[in-house]
Amino acid sequence: QVQLVESGGGLVQAGGSLRLSCAASGSIFSINDMGWYRQAPGKQRELVALITSGGRTNYADSVKGRFTISRDNAKNTVYLQMNSLKPEDTAVYYCYADKATSEGFLRDYWGQGTQVTVSS
């Protein structure tokens, strides 16, 4: 019912920057939190950053001070500005959103993922 499409991944040298974008479409009314998770080979998926509908943010300790999450509600889009990238940031990054249902609970939605590779 809600589709999330990521863009902006790629290959960058250590110390460089990338900006990820995620556009939501479909039944986008009442989308609440949006954010980014990542998963590296052989590791568990982990939260990178979240932003609420009211603009409050939450970051993983490993990215604080380097990454910034933002959203444009008019465009139904969430962004992740990644600066001072490190090789350990290499992972597939997944866009996330949750939405209130008519039954009174939250449903999660996920994008297809975009690869970020940071070379040393």
mmCIF file with all atom_site columns, C-alpha atoms in Angstrom:
data_model
loop_
_atom_site.group_PDB
_atom_site.id
_atom_site.type_symbol
_atom_site.label_atom_id
_atom_site.label_alt_id
_atom_site.label_comp_id
_atom_site.label_asym_id
_atom_site.label_entity_id
_atom_site.label_seq_id
_atom_site.pdbx_PDB_ins_code
_atom_site.Cartn_x
_atom_site.Cartn_y
_atom_site.Cartn_z
_atom_site.occupancy
_atom_site.B_iso_or_equiv
_atom_site.pdbx_formal_charge
_atom_site.auth_seq_id
_atom_site.auth_comp_id
_atom_site.auth_asym_id
_atom_site.auth_atom_id
_atom_site.pdbx_PDB_model_num
ATOM 1   C CA . GLN A 1 1   ? 0.000  0.000   0.000  1.00 0.00 ? 1   GLN A CA 1
ATOM 2   C CA . VAL A 1 2   ? 2.996  2.287   0.662  1.00 0.00 ? 2   VAL A CA 1
ATOM 3   C CA . GLN A 1 3   ? 6.035  2.072   -1.589 1.00 0.00 ? 3   GLN A CA 1
ATOM 4   C CA . LEU A 1 4   ? 9.471  3.428   -0.622 1.00 0.00 ? 4   LEU A CA 1
ATOM 5   C CA . VAL A 1 5   ? 12.133 4.029   -3.275 1.00 0.00 ? 5   VAL A CA 1
ATOM 6   C CA . GLU A 1 6   ? 15.719 4.870   -2.281 1.00 0.00 ? 6   GLU A CA 1
ATOM 7   C CA . SER A 1 7   ? 18.355 6.625   -4.356 1.00 0.00 ? 7   SER A CA 1
ATOM 8   C CA . GLY A 1 8   ? 21.774 8.199   -3.901 1.00 0.00 ? 8   GLY A CA 1
ATOM 9   C CA . GLY A 1 9   ? 23.954 5.247   -2.954 1.00 0.00 ? 9   GLY A CA 1
ATOM 10  C CA . GLY A 1 10  ? 27.304 4.600   -4.557 1.00 0.00 ? 10  GLY A CA 1
ATOM 11  C CA . LEU A 1 11  ? 31.053 4.345   -4.111 1.00 0.00 ? 11  LEU A CA 1
ATOM 12  C CA . VAL A 1 12  ? 32.960 7.043   -2.245 1.00 0.00 ? 12  VAL A CA 1
ATOM 13  C CA . GLN A 1 13  ? 36.407 7.411   -0.692 1.00 0.00 ? 13  GLN A CA 1
ATOM 14  C CA . ALA A 1 14  ? 36.866 7.623   3.069  1.00 0.00 ? 14  ALA A CA 1
ATOM 15  C CA . GLY A 1 15  ? 36.194 11.146  4.266  1.00 0.00 ? 15  GLY A CA 1
ATOM 16  C CA . GLY A 1 16  ? 33.744 11.843  1.457  1.00 0.00 ? 16  GLY A CA 1
ATOM 17  C CA . SER A 1 17  ? 30.013 12.484  1.479  1.00 0.00 ? 17  SER A CA 1
ATOM 18  C CA . LEU A 1 18  ? 26.813 11.015  0.063  1.00 0.00 ? 18  LEU A CA 1
ATOM 19  C CA . ARG A 1 19  ? 23.164 12.057  0.261  1.00 0.00 ? 19  ARG A CA 1
ATOM 20  C CA . LEU A 1 20  ? 20.484 9.364   0.273  1.00 0.00 ? 20  LEU A CA 1
ATOM 21  C CA . SER A 1 21  ? 16.866 10.077  -0.660 1.00 0.00 ? 21  SER A CA 1
ATOM 22  C CA . CYS A 1 22  ? 13.716 8.022   -0.112 1.00 0.00 ? 22  CYS A CA 1
ATOM 23  C CA . ALA A 1 23  ? 10.395 8.927   -1.724 1.00 0.00 ? 23  ALA A CA 1
ATOM 24  C CA . ALA A 1 24  ? 7.128  7.454   -0.445 1.00 0.00 ? 24  ALA A CA 1
ATOM 25  C CA . SER A 1 25  ? 4.164  6.827   -2.724 1.00 0.00 ? 25  SER A CA 1
ATOM 26  C CA . GLY A 1 26  ? 0.805  5.090   -2.618 1.00 0.00 ? 26  GLY A CA 1
ATOM 27  C CA . SER A 1 27  ? -1.356 5.484   0.463  1.00 0.00 ? 27  SER A CA 1
ATOM 28  C CA . ILE A 1 28  ? 0.911  8.022   2.161  1.00 0.00 ? 28  ILE A CA 1
ATOM 29  C CA . PHE A 1 29  ? -1.694 9.606   4.416  1.00 0.00 ? 29  PHE A CA 1
ATOM 30  C CA . SER A 1 30  ? -0.825 9.333   8.134  1.00 0.00 ? 30  SER A CA 1
ATOM 31  C CA . ILE A 1 31  ? 2.805  8.240   7.679  1.00 0.00 ? 31  ILE A CA 1
ATOM 32  C CA . ASN A 1 32  ? 4.464  8.731   11.071 1.00 0.00 ? 32  ASN A CA 1
ATOM 33  C CA . ASP A 1 33  ? 8.158  7.956   11.602 1.00 0.00 ? 33  ASP A CA 1
ATOM 34  C CA . MET A 1 34  ? 10.619 7.654   8.725  1.00 0.00 ? 34  MET A CA 1
ATOM 35  C CA . GLY A 1 35  ? 14.240 6.627   8.852  1.00 0.00 ? 35  GLY A CA 1
ATOM 36  C CA . TRP A 1 36  ? 17.185 4.593   7.703  1.00 0.00 ? 36  TRP A CA 1
ATOM 37  C CA . TYR A 1 37  ? 18.578 1.192   8.667  1.00 0.00 ? 37  TYR A CA 1
ATOM 38  C CA . ARG A 1 38  ? 21.660 -0.539  7.300  1.00 0.00 ? 38  ARG A CA 1
ATOM 39  C CA . GLN A 1 39  ? 22.993 -4.078  7.046  1.00 0.00 ? 39  GLN A CA 1
ATOM 40  C CA . ALA A 1 40  ? 26.583 -5.072  6.318  1.00 0.00 ? 40  ALA A CA 1
ATOM 41  C CA . PRO A 1 41  ? 27.567 -8.603  5.186  1.00 0.00 ? 41  PRO A CA 1
ATOM 42  C CA . GLY A 1 42  ? 27.562 -11.002 8.121  1.00 0.00 ? 42  GLY A CA 1
ATOM 43  C CA . LYS A 1 43  ? 26.052 -8.448  10.503 1.00 0.00 ? 43  LYS A CA 1
ATOM 44  C CA . GLN A 1 44  ? 22.577 -7.728  11.853 1.00 0.00 ? 44  GLN A CA 1
ATOM 45  C CA . ARG A 1 45  ? 20.435 -4.911  10.538 1.00 0.00 ? 45  ARG A CA 1
ATOM 46  C CA . GLU A 1 46  ? 20.887 -1.803  12.668 1.00 0.00 ? 46  GLU A CA 1
ATOM 47  C CA . LEU A 1 47  ? 19.155 1.530   13.083 1.00 0.00 ? 47  LEU A CA 1
ATOM 48  C CA . VAL A 1 48  ? 21.049 4.476   11.603 1.00 0.00 ? 48  VAL A CA 1
ATOM 49  C CA . ALA A 1 49  ? 18.629 7.375   12.096 1.00 0.00 ? 49  ALA A CA 1
ATOM 50  C CA . LEU A 1 50  ? 14.916 8.077   12.617 1.00 0.00 ? 50  LEU A CA 1
ATOM 51  C CA . ILE A 1 51  ? 12.829 11.220  12.330 1.00 0.00 ? 51  ILE A CA 1
ATOM 52  C CA . THR A 1 52  ? 9.281  11.608  13.636 1.00 0.00 ? 52  THR A CA 1
ATOM 53  C CA . SER A 1 53  ? 6.436  13.457  11.971 1.00 0.00 ? 53  SER A CA 1
ATOM 54  C CA . GLY A 1 54  ? 7.107  16.269  14.454 1.00 0.00 ? 54  GLY A CA 1
ATOM 55  C CA . GLY A 1 55  ? 10.783 16.517  13.501 1.00 0.00 ? 55  GLY A CA 1
ATOM 56  C CA . ARG A 1 56  ? 12.441 14.786  16.471 1.00 0.00 ? 56  ARG A CA 1
ATOM 57  C CA . THR A 1 57  ? 15.530 12.774  15.495 1.00 0.00 ? 57  THR A CA 1
ATOM 58  C CA . ASN A 1 58  ? 17.388 9.756   16.846 1.00 0.00 ? 58  ASN A CA 1
ATOM 59  C CA . TYR A 1 59  ? 20.838 8.582   15.701 1.00 0.00 ? 59  TYR A CA 1
ATOM 60  C CA . ALA A 1 60  ? 23.032 5.583   16.271 1.00 0.00 ? 60  ALA A CA 1
ATOM 61  C CA . ASP A 1 61  ? 26.061 6.496   18.385 1.00 0.00 ? 61  ASP A CA 1
ATOM 62  C CA . SER A 1 62  ? 28.386 5.476   15.553 1.00 0.00 ? 62  SER A CA 1
ATOM 63  C CA . VAL A 1 63  ? 27.035 8.170   13.201 1.00 0.00 ? 63  VAL A CA 1
ATOM 64  C CA . LYS A 1 64  ? 26.299 11.061  15.568 1.00 0.00 ? 64  LYS A CA 1
ATOM 65  C CA . GLY A 1 65  ? 27.962 14.240  14.370 1.00 0.00 ? 65  GLY A CA 1
ATOM 66  C CA . ARG A 1 66  ? 28.514 12.845  10.875 1.00 0.00 ? 66  ARG A CA 1
ATOM 67  C CA . PHE A 1 67  ? 25.031 11.998  9.530  1.00 0.00 ? 67  PHE A CA 1
ATOM 68  C CA . THR A 1 68  ? 21.939 14.218  9.395  1.00 0.00 ? 68  THR A CA 1
ATOM 69  C CA . ILE A 1 69  ? 18.388 13.018  8.740  1.00 0.00 ? 69  ILE A CA 1
ATOM 70  C CA . SER A 1 70  ? 15.664 15.324  7.437  1.00 0.00 ? 70  SER A CA 1
ATOM 71  C CA . ARG A 1 71  ? 12.261 15.074  5.773  1.00 0.00 ? 71  ARG A CA 1
ATOM 72  C CA . ASP A 1 72  ? 10.058 17.073  3.440  1.00 0.00 ? 72  ASP A CA 1
ATOM 73  C CA . ASN A 1 73  ? 6.457  16.200  4.245  1.00 0.00 ? 73  ASN A CA 1
ATOM 74  C CA . ALA A 1 74  ? 5.113  18.036  1.191  1.00 0.00 ? 74  ALA A CA 1
ATOM 75  C CA . LYS A 1 75  ? 7.231  15.787  -1.048 1.00 0.00 ? 75  LYS A CA 1
ATOM 76  C CA . ASN A 1 76  ? 6.808  12.653  1.117  1.00 0.00 ? 76  ASN A CA 1
ATOM 77  C CA . THR A 1 77  ? 10.577 12.278  1.097  1.00 0.00 ? 77  THR A CA 1
ATOM 78  C CA . VAL A 1 78  ? 13.218 11.566  3.752  1.00 0.00 ? 78  VAL A CA 1
ATOM 79  C CA . TYR A 1 79  ? 16.934 12.299  3.324  1.00 0.00 ? 79  TYR A CA 1
ATOM 80  C CA . LEU A 1 80  ? 20.165 11.143  4.930  1.00 0.00 ? 80  LEU A CA 1
ATOM 81  C CA . GLN A 1 81  ? 23.182 13.411  4.530  1.00 0.00 ? 81  GLN A CA 1
ATOM 82  C CA . MET A 1 82  ? 26.307 11.352  5.253  1.00 0.00 ? 82  MET A CA 1
ATOM 83  C CA . ASN A 1 83  ? 29.581 13.205  5.832  1.00 0.00 ? 83  ASN A CA 1
ATOM 84  C CA . SER A 1 84  ? 33.059 12.062  6.911  1.00 0.00 ? 84  SER A CA 1
ATOM 85  C CA . LEU A 1 85  ? 32.287 8.563   5.682  1.00 0.00 ? 85  LEU A CA 1
ATOM 86  C CA . LYS A 1 86  ? 34.321 5.646   7.022  1.00 0.00 ? 86  LYS A CA 1
ATOM 87  C CA . PRO A 1 87  ? 34.903 2.161   5.577  1.00 0.00 ? 87  PRO A CA 1
ATOM 88  C CA . GLU A 1 88  ? 32.805 0.729   8.419  1.00 0.00 ? 88  GLU A CA 1
ATOM 89  C CA . ASP A 1 89  ? 29.808 2.643   7.021  1.00 0.00 ? 89  ASP A CA 1
ATOM 90  C CA . THR A 1 90  ? 29.786 0.253   4.045  1.00 0.00 ? 90  THR A CA 1
ATOM 91  C CA . ALA A 1 91  ? 26.396 -1.495  3.957  1.00 0.00 ? 91  ALA A CA 1
ATOM 92  C CA . VAL A 1 92  ? 23.060 -1.737  2.202  1.00 0.00 ? 92  VAL A CA 1
ATOM 93  C CA . TYR A 1 93  ? 20.929 1.137   3.459  1.00 0.00 ? 93  TYR A CA 1
ATOM 94  C CA . TYR A 1 94  ? 17.152 0.612   3.759  1.00 0.00 ? 94  TYR A CA 1
ATOM 95  C CA . CYS A 1 95  ? 14.493 3.287   4.000  1.00 0.00 ? 95  CYS A CA 1
ATOM 96  C CA . TYR A 1 96  ? 11.841 2.762   6.698  1.00 0.00 ? 96  TYR A CA 1
ATOM 97  C CA . ALA A 1 97  ? 8.413  4.206   7.400  1.00 0.00 ? 97  ALA A CA 1
ATOM 98  C CA . ASP A 1 98  ? 5.487  3.365   9.649  1.00 0.00 ? 98  ASP A CA 1
ATOM 99  C CA . LYS A 1 99  ? 1.847  4.233   9.220  1.00 0.00 ? 99  LYS A CA 1
ATOM 100 C CA . ALA A 1 100 ? -1.235 4.155   11.418 1.00 0.00 ? 100 ALA A CA 1
ATOM 101 C CA . THR A 1 101 ? -3.963 1.774   10.247 1.00 0.00 ? 101 THR A CA 1
ATOM 102 C CA . SER A 1 102 ? -7.709 2.089   10.621 1.00 0.00 ? 102 SER A CA 1
ATOM 103 C CA . GLU A 1 103 ? -7.544 -0.697  13.229 1.00 0.00 ? 103 GLU A CA 1
ATOM 104 C CA . GLY A 1 104 ? -5.368 1.450   15.498 1.00 0.00 ? 104 GLY A CA 1
ATOM 105 C CA . PHE A 1 105 ? -1.873 -0.032  15.155 1.00 0.00 ? 105 PHE A CA 1
ATOM 106 C CA . LEU A 1 106 ? 1.314  0.816   13.252 1.00 0.00 ? 106 LEU A CA 1
ATOM 107 C CA . ARG A 1 107 ? 2.423  -1.008  10.116 1.00 0.00 ? 107 ARG A CA 1
ATOM 108 C CA . ASP A 1 108 ? 6.047  -0.993  8.923  1.00 0.00 ? 108 ASP A CA 1
ATOM 109 C CA . TYR A 1 109 ? 7.202  -0.418  5.335  1.00 0.00 ? 109 TYR A CA 1
ATOM 110 C CA . TRP A 1 110 ? 10.657 -0.950  3.821  1.00 0.00 ? 110 TRP A CA 1
ATOM 111 C CA . GLY A 1 111 ? 12.469 0.172   0.703  1.00 0.00 ? 111 GLY A CA 1
ATOM 112 C CA . GLN A 1 112 ? 14.445 -2.133  -1.560 1.00 0.00 ? 112 GLN A CA 1
ATOM 113 C CA . GLY A 1 113 ? 17.825 -0.927  -0.297 1.00 0.00 ? 113 GLY A CA 1
ATOM 114 C CA . THR A 1 114 ? 20.694 1.024   -1.826 1.00 0.00 ? 114 THR A CA 1
ATOM 115 C CA . GLN A 1 115 ? 24.373 0.061   -1.631 1.00 0.00 ? 115 GLN A CA 1
ATOM 116 C CA . VAL A 1 116 ? 26.865 2.414   0.015  1.00 0.00 ? 116 VAL A CA 1
ATOM 117 C CA . THR A 1 117 ? 30.530 1.459   -0.327 1.00 0.00 ? 117 THR A CA 1
ATOM 118 C CA . VAL A 1 118 ? 33.315 3.477   1.320  1.00 0.00 ? 118 VAL A CA 1
ATOM 119 C CA . SER A 1 119 ? 36.867 2.725   0.211  1.00 0.00 ? 119 SER A CA 1
ATOM 120 C CA . SER A 1 120 ? 39.918 3.260   2.416  1.00 0.00 ? 120 SER A CA 1
#
